[in-house]
Amino acid sequence: MNHKIKTLLAIFLISGSYCFAQSDDKIIEDFEPSSVNQPGHEYPMVNSEGRVRTQIFAPDANYVKLDIGGVKYDLVKDAEGMWIGESAPQDVGFHYYQLNIDGASVPDPGTLFYFGACRWGSGIEIPSDDQDMFAVKDVPHGHVHEILFPSESTQTSRKAFVYTPPGYEKETSKHYPVLYLQHGYCENETSWARQGHANLIMDNLIAEGKAKPFIVVMTYGMTNEIEFGGLREFDITPFQTVLVDELIPYIDSNYRTLNNQENRAMAGLSMGGFETKLITLNRPDVFSYYGLFSGGVYNPEEIKNHENLKLVFISCGSKERPDGVKNAVSELQESGYNAESYISEGTAHEFHTWRRSLHQLAQLLFK
């Protein structure tokens, strides 16, 4: 296994951002409730610096910490037993976090829950100047269907989420291309729709005429049973069987798809990008569009025999390894491939990087 893959695997567990402590800086007191709070909850809050402030009532606790971005921040207890405190500034976008109460890590009851970091837990949204891309607007909306499909190889019924674009139910004679979109390590099939807002990104792009309508399929990548540290032994074969031999035929049989290689794409973030690379290298006959979001790169030698390959898209955050992405894409372009790179400015290995990546990729697919 080469050095790039080893480096990639080493960071799959963490989908948070890098934090930069500014203990000597005065905190700007313009905090507002997070946009992803439970209804009626004022905390957690976010200020214009991107600091997260939270509170919890725990009068018998000895200590409480806010755990976000791989850093723990002490909260302070008042006379009534309410603990309150804030983090250093965070990168824009979505971050998983938790509270640590006397050594027990628990969700913050003030937030909605998301599956990430291998658990259902809290999430926080640090406002960005481009979150309009997934805003709920007065435009036609598609639907996200939760489905169960039969899997003979696993002897189970497996879950997937399927986005159908606006008009799908009414335009019954129309058939659509399909993007198979994978989550990261310690996430699942809910992640792209909930914290990724994939459906809203698609709705808005389609309404603006920037993306062609297509179906998006999101399923569990069978990754979380692998212990961190054992990822180097990850075997793609079981999931490749589920995806290629079971899910794709099910989607083609139950949805109005253009069921051929030319109208099929696969992309994924982090570990899902690694899965995308492995499956597209093993089965180049299935997909014509490849997308890796913070999930490694291709080199020309690896895809030299890939017929009908329409696009290779590779992206990452500017705080990851952007030079590696740019250099890989330049090498592909010099070898005659239609390849595009995208660097998410100011973000790291986190969901806003991948939202932006999907927003860019969607505009290039099936054209």
mmCIF file of C-alpha atoms in Angstrom:
data_model
loop_
_atom_site.group_PDB
_atom_site.id
_atom_site.type_symbol
_atom_site.label_atom_id
_atom_site.label_comp_id
_atom_site.label_asym_id
_atom_site.label_seq_id
_atom_site.Cartn_x
_atom_site.Cartn_y
_atom_site.Cartn_z
ATOM 1 C CA MET A 1 0.000 0.000 0.000
ATOM 2 C CA ASN A 2 1.469 3.379 -0.998
ATOM 3 C CA HIS A 3 2.181 6.312 1.278
ATOM 4 C CA LYS A 4 -0.748 8.401 0.049
ATOM 5 C CA ILE A 5 -3.287 5.720 0.962
ATOM 6 C CA LYS A 6 -1.697 5.203 4.385
ATOM 7 C CA THR A 7 -1.894 8.932 5.036
ATOM 8 C CA LEU A 8 -5.503 9.025 3.857
ATOM 9 C CA LEU A 9 -6.522 6.159 6.107
ATOM 10 C CA ALA A 10 -4.876 7.746 9.106
ATOM 11 C CA ILE A 11 -7.279 10.699 8.978
ATOM 12 C CA PHE A 12 -10.572 8.954 8.239
ATOM 13 C CA LEU A 13 -11.719 8.874 11.846
ATOM 14 C CA ILE A 14 -11.708 12.621 12.315
ATOM 15 C CA SER A 15 -14.193 14.711 10.344
ATOM 16 C CA GLY A 16 -13.701 17.818 12.446
ATOM 17 C CA SER A 17 -11.685 20.918 11.775
ATOM 18 C CA TYR A 18 -8.388 22.174 13.104
ATOM 19 C CA CYS A 19 -8.719 24.566 16.014
ATOM 20 C CA PHE A 20 -6.442 27.453 16.798
ATOM 21 C CA ALA A 21 -6.478 28.616 20.402
ATOM 22 C CA GLN A 22 -6.549 32.344 20.887
ATOM 23 C CA SER A 23 -6.552 32.500 24.666
ATOM 24 C CA ASP A 24 -5.241 36.066 24.773
ATOM 25 C CA ASP A 25 -7.915 37.421 22.429
ATOM 26 C CA LYS A 26 -11.030 39.077 23.775
ATOM 27 C CA ILE A 27 -14.150 37.104 22.898
ATOM 28 C CA ILE A 28 -16.651 38.968 20.739
ATOM 29 C CA GLU A 29 -20.028 38.831 22.493
ATOM 30 C CA ASP A 30 -22.283 38.505 19.460
ATOM 31 C CA PHE A 31 -23.304 34.875 20.002
ATOM 32 C CA GLU A 32 -26.480 33.582 18.377
ATOM 33 C CA PRO A 33 -28.223 30.195 18.641
ATOM 34 C CA SER A 34 -26.915 27.551 16.237
ATOM 35 C CA SER A 35 -29.078 26.858 13.203
ATOM 36 C CA VAL A 36 -29.096 23.140 14.073
ATOM 37 C CA ASN A 37 -30.371 23.415 17.650
ATOM 38 C CA GLN A 38 -33.294 21.448 19.001
ATOM 39 C CA PRO A 39 -36.493 23.544 18.712
ATOM 40 C CA GLY A 40 -36.707 26.047 21.549
ATOM 41 C CA HIS A 41 -33.082 25.670 22.673
ATOM 42 C CA GLU A 42 -30.922 28.782 22.897
ATOM 43 C CA TYR A 43 -27.661 26.859 23.350
ATOM 44 C CA PRO A 44 -25.273 25.992 21.795
ATOM 45 C CA MET A 45 -24.464 29.353 20.271
ATOM 46 C CA VAL A 46 -21.965 30.596 17.683
ATOM 47 C CA ASN A 47 -20.351 34.023 17.365
ATOM 48 C CA SER A 48 -18.863 35.888 14.418
ATOM 49 C CA GLU A 49 -15.412 34.436 15.185
ATOM 50 C CA GLY A 50 -16.737 30.893 14.832
ATOM 51 C CA ARG A 51 -16.485 30.144 18.538
ATOM 52 C CA VAL A 52 -18.968 27.627 19.946
ATOM 53 C CA ARG A 53 -20.499 28.393 23.351
ATOM 54 C CA THR A 54 -22.555 25.763 25.125
ATOM 55 C CA GLN A 55 -24.106 25.160 28.501
ATOM 56 C CA ILE A 56 -25.553 22.268 30.456
ATOM 57 C CA PHE A 57 -27.167 21.936 33.879
ATOM 58 C CA ALA A 58 -25.124 19.418 35.872
ATOM 59 C CA PRO A 59 -24.956 20.575 39.525
ATOM 60 C CA ASP A 60 -23.353 17.373 40.817
ATOM 61 C CA ALA A 61 -20.616 17.185 38.152
ATOM 62 C CA ASN A 62 -17.005 17.759 39.111
ATOM 63 C CA TYR A 63 -15.991 18.969 35.658
ATOM 64 C CA VAL A 64 -17.496 19.449 32.199
ATOM 65 C CA LYS A 65 -15.607 19.923 28.927
ATOM 66 C CA LEU A 66 -16.636 20.866 25.401
ATOM 67 C CA ASP A 67 -14.978 18.398 23.023
ATOM 68 C CA ILE A 68 -14.794 19.698 19.443
ATOM 69 C CA GLY A 69 -12.249 19.471 16.673
ATOM 70 C CA GLY A 70 -10.028 17.165 18.686
ATOM 71 C CA VAL A 71 -9.630 19.732 21.499
ATOM 72 C CA LYS A 72 -11.358 19.833 24.893
ATOM 73 C CA TYR A 73 -12.329 23.157 26.485
ATOM 74 C CA ASP A 74 -13.199 23.569 30.167
ATOM 75 C CA LEU A 75 -16.671 24.811 31.059
ATOM 76 C CA VAL A 76 -17.247 26.853 34.244
ATOM 77 C CA LYS A 77 -20.021 26.179 36.776
ATOM 78 C CA ASP A 78 -22.156 28.977 38.216
ATOM 79 C CA ALA A 79 -23.811 29.041 41.643
ATOM 80 C CA GLU A 80 -26.918 27.216 40.389
ATOM 81 C CA GLY A 81 -24.990 24.345 38.814
ATOM 82 C CA MET A 82 -25.073 25.530 35.188
ATOM 83 C CA TRP A 83 -21.843 24.898 33.294
ATOM 84 C CA ILE A 84 -20.964 27.263 30.432
ATOM 85 C CA GLY A 85 -17.954 27.862 28.192
ATOM 86 C CA GLU A 86 -16.748 28.239 24.642
ATOM 87 C CA SER A 87 -14.242 26.904 22.144
ATOM 88 C CA ALA A 88 -11.565 28.574 20.081
ATOM 89 C CA PRO A 89 -12.683 29.738 16.612
ATOM 90 C CA GLN A 90 -13.665 26.873 14.311
ATOM 91 C CA ASP A 91 -13.556 26.606 10.546
ATOM 92 C CA VAL A 92 -16.795 27.404 8.751
ATOM 93 C CA GLY A 93 -19.179 24.539 8.146
ATOM 94 C CA PHE A 94 -20.480 21.535 10.045
ATOM 95 C CA HIS A 95 -18.674 19.873 12.956
ATOM 96 C CA TYR A 96 -19.396 16.942 15.232
ATOM 97 C CA TYR A 97 -18.863 17.549 18.941
ATOM 98 C CA GLN A 98 -19.767 16.223 22.384
ATOM 99 C CA LEU A 99 -19.651 17.105 26.061
ATOM 100 C CA ASN A 100 -17.441 15.319 28.550
ATOM 101 C CA ILE A 101 -18.976 15.145 32.038
ATOM 102 C CA ASP A 102 -16.738 13.608 34.690
ATOM 103 C CA GLY A 103 -15.096 11.463 32.023
ATOM 104 C CA ALA A 104 -18.304 10.362 30.276
ATOM 105 C CA SER A 105 -18.719 11.645 26.710
ATOM 106 C CA VAL A 106 -22.353 12.494 25.956
ATOM 107 C CA PRO A 107 -24.302 14.443 23.316
ATOM 108 C CA ASP A 108 -25.276 18.035 23.972
ATOM 109 C CA PRO A 109 -29.068 17.930 24.555
ATOM 110 C CA GLY A 110 -29.402 21.322 22.892
ATOM 111 C CA THR A 111 -28.658 20.123 19.354
ATOM 112 C CA LEU A 112 -30.159 17.923 16.721
ATOM 113 C CA PHE A 113 -28.441 14.548 16.422
ATOM 114 C CA TYR A 114 -26.353 13.296 13.520
ATOM 115 C CA PHE A 115 -24.543 10.044 12.843
ATOM 116 C CA GLY A 116 -20.819 10.755 12.699
ATOM 117 C CA ALA A 117 -17.652 9.796 14.598
ATOM 118 C CA CYS A 118 -19.224 6.319 14.865
ATOM 119 C CA ARG A 119 -22.107 7.498 17.037
ATOM 120 C CA TRP A 120 -25.334 9.453 17.071
ATOM 121 C CA GLY A 121 -24.397 12.777 18.601
ATOM 122 C CA SER A 122 -24.299 16.543 18.424
ATOM 123 C CA GLY A 123 -23.487 18.759 15.497
ATOM 124 C CA ILE A 124 -22.848 22.467 15.099
ATOM 125 C CA GLU A 125 -23.001 24.718 12.046
ATOM 126 C CA ILE A 126 -20.450 27.549 11.813
ATOM 127 C CA PRO A 127 -21.987 30.018 9.326
ATOM 128 C CA SER A 128 -20.210 30.503 6.015
ATOM 129 C CA ASP A 129 -20.657 32.990 3.217
ATOM 130 C CA ASP A 130 -21.647 30.245 0.786
ATOM 131 C CA GLN A 131 -24.257 28.308 2.766
ATOM 132 C CA ASP A 132 -26.825 29.616 0.296
ATOM 133 C CA MET A 133 -25.936 26.569 -1.806
ATOM 134 C CA PHE A 134 -27.944 24.363 0.591
ATOM 135 C CA ALA A 135 -30.505 26.906 1.816
ATOM 136 C CA VAL A 136 -34.179 25.955 1.690
ATOM 137 C CA LYS A 137 -35.484 28.163 -1.113
ATOM 138 C CA ASP A 138 -38.771 28.697 -2.906
ATOM 139 C CA VAL A 139 -37.821 26.352 -5.750
ATOM 140 C CA PRO A 140 -39.149 22.959 -6.897
ATOM 141 C CA HIS A 141 -37.903 20.269 -4.543
ATOM 142 C CA GLY A 142 -37.038 16.652 -5.139
ATOM 143 C CA HIS A 143 -37.686 13.814 -2.715
ATOM 144 C CA VAL A 144 -35.445 11.654 -0.561
ATOM 145 C CA HIS A 145 -36.799 8.107 -0.358
ATOM 146 C CA GLU A 146 -35.705 5.649 2.320
ATOM 147 C CA ILE A 147 -35.629 2.185 0.788
ATOM 148 C CA LEU A 148 -34.771 -1.396 1.691
ATOM 149 C CA PHE A 149 -33.177 -3.534 -0.997
ATOM 150 C CA PRO A 150 -32.487 -7.283 -0.884
ATOM 151 C CA SER A 151 -28.882 -8.420 -0.521
ATOM 152 C CA GLU A 152 -28.282 -12.089 -1.178
ATOM 153 C CA SER A 153 -24.571 -11.772 -0.417
ATOM 154 C CA THR A 154 -25.201 -10.524 3.142
ATOM 155 C CA GLN A 155 -28.502 -12.355 3.669
ATOM 156 C CA THR A 156 -30.107 -9.098 4.777
ATOM 157 C CA SER A 157 -32.329 -6.302 3.581
ATOM 158 C CA ARG A 158 -30.105 -3.253 3.359
ATOM 159 C CA LYS A 159 -31.002 0.422 3.609
ATOM 160 C CA ALA A 160 -30.371 3.206 1.126
ATOM 161 C CA PHE A 161 -31.585 6.739 0.562
ATOM 162 C CA VAL A 162 -32.532 7.777 -2.957
ATOM 163 C CA TYR A 163 -32.887 11.378 -4.098
ATOM 164 C CA THR A 164 -35.177 11.875 -7.081
ATOM 165 C CA PRO A 165 -35.079 15.325 -8.702
ATOM 166 C CA PRO A 166 -38.031 17.740 -8.984
ATOM 167 C CA GLY A 167 -40.554 16.527 -11.546
ATOM 168 C CA TYR A 168 -39.598 12.862 -11.262
ATOM 169 C CA GLU A 169 -43.075 11.797 -10.126
ATOM 170 C CA LYS A 170 -44.865 13.778 -12.848
ATOM 171 C CA GLU A 171 -42.619 13.258 -15.869
ATOM 172 C CA THR A 172 -43.222 9.525 -15.976
ATOM 173 C CA SER A 173 -41.683 9.000 -19.404
ATOM 174 C CA LYS A 174 -38.345 10.547 -18.487
ATOM 175 C CA HIS A 175 -35.296 8.492 -17.441
ATOM 176 C CA TYR A 176 -32.374 9.829 -15.418
ATOM 177 C CA PRO A 177 -28.630 9.334 -14.885
ATOM 178 C CA VAL A 178 -27.529 8.171 -11.425
ATOM 179 C CA LEU A 179 -24.798 9.240 -8.994
ATOM 180 C CA TYR A 180 -23.830 6.711 -6.314
ATOM 181 C CA LEU A 181 -22.574 8.869 -3.432
ATOM 182 C CA GLN A 182 -20.669 7.426 -0.462
ATOM 183 C CA HIS A 183 -20.176 8.689 3.095
ATOM 184 C CA GLY A 184 -16.986 8.601 5.161
ATOM 185 C CA TYR A 185 -15.646 6.329 7.871
ATOM 186 C CA CYS A 186 -17.766 6.422 11.047
ATOM 187 C CA GLU A 187 -20.700 7.852 9.075
ATOM 188 C CA ASN A 188 -23.583 6.067 7.339
ATOM 189 C CA GLU A 189 -26.275 6.298 4.678
ATOM 190 C CA THR A 190 -27.999 9.192 6.502
ATOM 191 C CA SER A 191 -24.976 11.484 6.436
ATOM 192 C CA TRP A 192 -25.130 12.967 2.953
ATOM 193 C CA ALA A 193 -28.807 13.887 3.254
ATOM 194 C CA ARG A 194 -28.679 15.215 6.841
ATOM 195 C CA GLN A 195 -25.393 16.996 7.443
ATOM 196 C CA GLY A 196 -24.423 17.073 3.776
ATOM 197 C CA HIS A 197 -27.729 18.541 2.510
ATOM 198 C CA ALA A 198 -27.171 16.748 -0.802
ATOM 199 C CA ASN A 199 -30.836 17.039 -1.772
ATOM 200 C CA LEU A 200 -30.946 20.801 -1.197
ATOM 201 C CA ILE A 201 -27.693 21.304 -3.083
ATOM 202 C CA MET A 202 -29.207 19.436 -6.019
ATOM 203 C CA ASP A 203 -32.568 21.247 -5.831
ATOM 204 C CA ASN A 204 -30.882 24.651 -5.954
ATOM 205 C CA LEU A 205 -28.466 23.767 -8.759
ATOM 206 C CA ILE A 206 -31.266 22.319 -10.879
ATOM 207 C CA ALA A 207 -33.450 25.387 -10.253
ATOM 208 C CA GLU A 208 -30.567 27.630 -11.337
ATOM 209 C CA GLY A 209 -30.032 25.576 -14.487
ATOM 210 C CA LYS A 210 -26.483 24.736 -13.381
ATOM 211 C CA ALA A 211 -26.922 20.972 -13.040
ATOM 212 C CA LYS A 212 -28.703 18.369 -15.087
ATOM 213 C CA PRO A 213 -31.392 16.523 -13.088
ATOM 214 C CA PHE A 214 -30.181 13.134 -11.920
ATOM 215 C CA ILE A 215 -30.866 10.562 -9.214
ATOM 216 C CA VAL A 216 -28.543 10.286 -6.202
ATOM 217 C CA VAL A 217 -28.226 6.984 -4.301
ATOM 218 C CA MET A 218 -26.665 6.900 -0.828
ATOM 219 C CA THR A 219 -26.070 3.636 1.031
ATOM 220 C CA TYR A 220 -23.970 2.345 3.910
ATOM 221 C CA GLY A 221 -20.443 1.527 2.776
ATOM 222 C CA MET A 222 -19.906 -1.347 5.239
ATOM 223 C CA THR A 223 -16.935 0.411 6.831
ATOM 224 C CA ASN A 224 -17.691 0.977 10.500
ATOM 225 C CA GLU A 225 -17.211 -2.619 11.614
ATOM 226 C CA ILE A 226 -13.512 -2.159 10.846
ATOM 227 C CA GLU A 227 -11.642 -0.899 13.885
ATOM 228 C CA PHE A 228 -9.569 2.216 13.416
ATOM 229 C CA GLY A 229 -6.022 1.019 12.990
ATOM 230 C CA GLY A 230 -7.238 -1.991 11.028
ATOM 231 C CA LEU A 231 -8.325 0.019 7.998
ATOM 232 C CA ARG A 232 -5.270 -1.070 6.034
ATOM 233 C CA GLU A 233 -6.817 -4.542 5.891
ATOM 234 C CA PHE A 234 -10.158 -3.239 4.589
ATOM 235 C CA ASP A 235 -11.514 -5.574 1.908
ATOM 236 C CA ILE A 236 -13.661 -3.811 -0.699
ATOM 237 C CA THR A 237 -15.067 -7.065 -2.104
ATOM 238 C CA PRO A 238 -18.175 -7.410 0.118
ATOM 239 C CA PHE A 239 -19.303 -3.827 -0.438
ATOM 240 C CA GLN A 240 -18.439 -3.965 -4.125
ATOM 241 C CA THR A 241 -20.729 -6.986 -4.418
ATOM 242 C CA VAL A 242 -23.541 -5.195 -2.589
ATOM 243 C CA LEU A 243 -23.192 -2.025 -4.662
ATOM 244 C CA VAL A 244 -22.528 -3.373 -8.137
ATOM 245 C CA ASP A 245 -24.361 -6.694 -8.115
ATOM 246 C CA GLU A 246 -27.305 -5.911 -5.832
ATOM 247 C CA LEU A 247 -28.018 -2.209 -5.309
ATOM 248 C CA ILE A 248 -27.453 -0.976 -8.851
ATOM 249 C CA PRO A 249 -29.721 -3.664 -10.391
ATOM 250 C CA TYR A 250 -32.360 -2.862 -7.759
ATOM 251 C CA ILE A 251 -32.227 0.867 -8.541
ATOM 252 C CA ASP A 252 -32.373 0.198 -12.282
ATOM 253 C CA SER A 253 -35.395 -2.067 -11.791
ATOM 254 C CA ASN A 254 -37.333 0.231 -9.466
ATOM 255 C CA TYR A 255 -36.453 3.717 -10.700
ATOM 256 C CA ARG A 256 -36.485 5.251 -14.152
ATOM 257 C CA THR A 257 -32.756 5.237 -14.750
ATOM 258 C CA LEU A 258 -30.573 5.438 -17.816
ATOM 259 C CA ASN A 259 -29.037 2.110 -16.897
ATOM 260 C CA ASN A 260 -25.709 2.132 -18.653
ATOM 261 C CA GLN A 261 -22.126 3.067 -17.913
ATOM 262 C CA GLU A 262 -22.340 6.378 -19.741
ATOM 263 C CA ASN A 263 -25.046 7.608 -17.356
ATOM 264 C CA ARG A 264 -23.626 6.324 -14.101
ATOM 265 C CA ALA A 265 -21.245 8.102 -11.685
ATOM 266 C CA MET A 266 -19.652 7.223 -8.350
ATOM 267 C CA ALA A 267 -18.184 9.601 -5.793
ATOM 268 C CA GLY A 268 -17.414 9.608 -2.102
ATOM 269 C CA LEU A 269 -15.857 11.543 0.738
ATOM 270 C CA SER A 270 -12.818 10.364 2.700
ATOM 271 C CA MET A 271 -13.228 6.584 3.196
ATOM 272 C CA GLY A 272 -16.075 6.723 0.672
ATOM 273 C CA GLY A 273 -13.618 8.218 -1.798
ATOM 274 C CA PHE A 274 -11.239 5.342 -1.095
ATOM 275 C CA GLU A 275 -14.123 2.925 -1.773
ATOM 276 C CA THR A 276 -14.934 4.816 -4.950
ATOM 277 C CA LYS A 277 -11.374 4.494 -6.166
ATOM 278 C CA LEU A 278 -11.155 0.772 -5.424
ATOM 279 C CA ILE A 279 -14.484 -0.058 -7.056
ATOM 280 C CA THR A 280 -13.879 2.055 -10.155
ATOM 281 C CA LEU A 281 -10.457 0.444 -10.593
ATOM 282 C CA ASN A 282 -11.913 -3.037 -10.151
ATOM 283 C CA ARG A 283 -15.011 -2.439 -12.296
ATOM 284 C CA PRO A 284 -14.237 0.232 -14.896
ATOM 285 C CA ASP A 285 -17.176 -1.021 -16.963
ATOM 286 C CA VAL A 286 -19.774 0.270 -14.458
ATOM 287 C CA PHE A 287 -19.133 4.024 -14.123
ATOM 288 C CA SER A 288 -18.063 6.823 -16.493
ATOM 289 C CA TYR A 289 -17.612 9.601 -13.905
ATOM 290 C CA TYR A 290 -15.345 9.319 -10.837
ATOM 291 C CA GLY A 291 -15.251 11.690 -7.853
ATOM 292 C CA LEU A 292 -12.858 11.616 -4.898
ATOM 293 C CA PHE A 293 -13.530 14.147 -2.106
ATOM 294 C CA SER A 294 -10.586 14.112 0.335
ATOM 295 C CA GLY A 295 -10.264 10.486 -0.665
ATOM 296 C CA GLY A 296 -7.015 10.021 -2.534
ATOM 297 C CA VAL A 297 -6.070 10.503 -6.190
ATOM 298 C CA TYR A 298 -5.772 8.582 -9.458
ATOM 299 C CA ASN A 299 -2.692 8.450 -11.622
ATOM 300 C CA PRO A 300 -2.762 7.924 -15.409
ATOM 301 C CA GLU A 301 -1.334 4.405 -15.228
ATOM 302 C CA GLU A 302 -4.196 3.225 -12.992
ATOM 303 C CA ILE A 303 -6.928 4.222 -15.440
ATOM 304 C CA LYS A 304 -5.140 3.731 -18.768
ATOM 305 C CA ASN A 305 -7.556 0.984 -19.901
ATOM 306 C CA HIS A 306 -10.773 2.653 -18.692
ATOM 307 C CA GLU A 307 -12.964 2.954 -21.757
ATOM 308 C CA ASN A 308 -15.686 5.608 -21.928
ATOM 309 C CA LEU A 309 -14.283 7.474 -18.920
ATOM 310 C CA LYS A 310 -15.893 10.913 -19.094
ATOM 311 C CA LEU A 311 -14.555 12.752 -16.026
ATOM 312 C CA VAL A 312 -12.216 12.406 -13.067
ATOM 313 C CA PHE A 313 -12.952 14.913 -10.281
ATOM 314 C CA ILE A 314 -10.613 15.206 -7.273
ATOM 315 C CA SER A 315 -11.016 17.646 -4.391
ATOM 316 C CA CYS A 316 -9.965 18.446 -0.833
ATOM 317 C CA GLY A 317 -9.846 21.305 1.658
ATOM 318 C CA SER A 318 -7.127 23.929 1.497
ATOM 319 C CA LYS A 319 -6.003 22.750 4.952
ATOM 320 C CA GLU A 320 -5.515 19.186 3.731
ATOM 321 C CA ARG A 321 -3.115 18.332 0.885
ATOM 322 C CA PRO A 322 -4.181 20.640 -1.971
ATOM 323 C CA ASP A 323 -0.864 20.406 -3.825
ATOM 324 C CA GLY A 324 -1.248 16.638 -4.081
ATOM 325 C CA VAL A 325 -4.706 17.055 -5.607
ATOM 326 C CA LYS A 326 -3.613 19.762 -8.046
ATOM 327 C CA ASN A 327 -0.530 17.846 -9.143
ATOM 328 C CA ALA A 328 -2.460 14.615 -9.664
ATOM 329 C CA VAL A 329 -5.068 16.364 -11.789
ATOM 330 C CA SER A 330 -2.417 18.162 -13.832
ATOM 331 C CA GLU A 331 -0.775 14.828 -14.530
ATOM 332 C CA LEU A 332 -4.098 13.360 -15.641
ATOM 333 C CA GLN A 333 -4.794 16.334 -17.891
ATOM 334 C CA GLU A 334 -1.345 16.089 -19.463
ATOM 335 C CA SER A 335 -2.101 12.434 -20.220
ATOM 336 C CA GLY A 336 -5.260 13.411 -22.067
ATOM 337 C CA TYR A 337 -7.932 12.778 -19.443
ATOM 338 C CA ASN A 338 -10.831 15.096 -18.698
ATOM 339 C CA ALA A 339 -9.911 15.820 -15.088
ATOM 340 C CA GLU A 340 -10.894 18.621 -12.727
ATOM 341 C CA SER A 341 -9.580 19.623 -9.315
ATOM 342 C CA TYR A 342 -11.351 21.636 -6.662
ATOM 343 C CA ILE A 343 -9.908 23.093 -3.463
ATOM 344 C CA SER A 344 -12.287 24.208 -0.716
ATOM 345 C CA GLU A 345 -10.765 27.382 0.686
ATOM 346 C CA GLY A 346 -10.381 27.621 4.459
ATOM 347 C CA THR A 347 -11.613 24.132 5.325
ATOM 348 C CA ALA A 348 -10.026 20.839 6.289
ATOM 349 C CA HIS A 349 -11.248 17.230 6.496
ATOM 350 C CA GLU A 350 -14.851 18.224 7.184
ATOM 351 C CA PHE A 351 -18.315 18.254 5.703
ATOM 352 C CA HIS A 352 -18.253 21.760 4.302
ATOM 353 C CA THR A 353 -15.338 20.706 2.109
ATOM 354 C CA TRP A 354 -17.494 17.870 0.792
ATOM 355 C CA ARG A 355 -20.675 19.923 0.378
ATOM 356 C CA ARG A 356 -18.688 22.331 -1.770
ATOM 357 C CA SER A 357 -17.167 19.388 -3.646
ATOM 358 C CA LEU A 358 -20.587 17.924 -4.463
ATOM 359 C CA HIS A 359 -21.783 21.380 -5.521
ATOM 360 C CA GLN A 360 -18.887 21.585 -7.992
ATOM 361 C CA LEU A 361 -19.058 18.001 -9.234
ATOM 362 C CA ALA A 362 -22.817 18.065 -9.822
ATOM 363 C CA GLN A 363 -22.379 20.880 -12.340
ATOM 364 C CA LEU A 364 -19.996 18.720 -14.393
ATOM 365 C CA LEU A 365 -21.894 15.427 -14.456
ATOM 366 C CA PHE A 366 -23.707 13.939 -17.428
ATOM 367 C CA LYS A 367 -23.080 16.888 -19.719
#
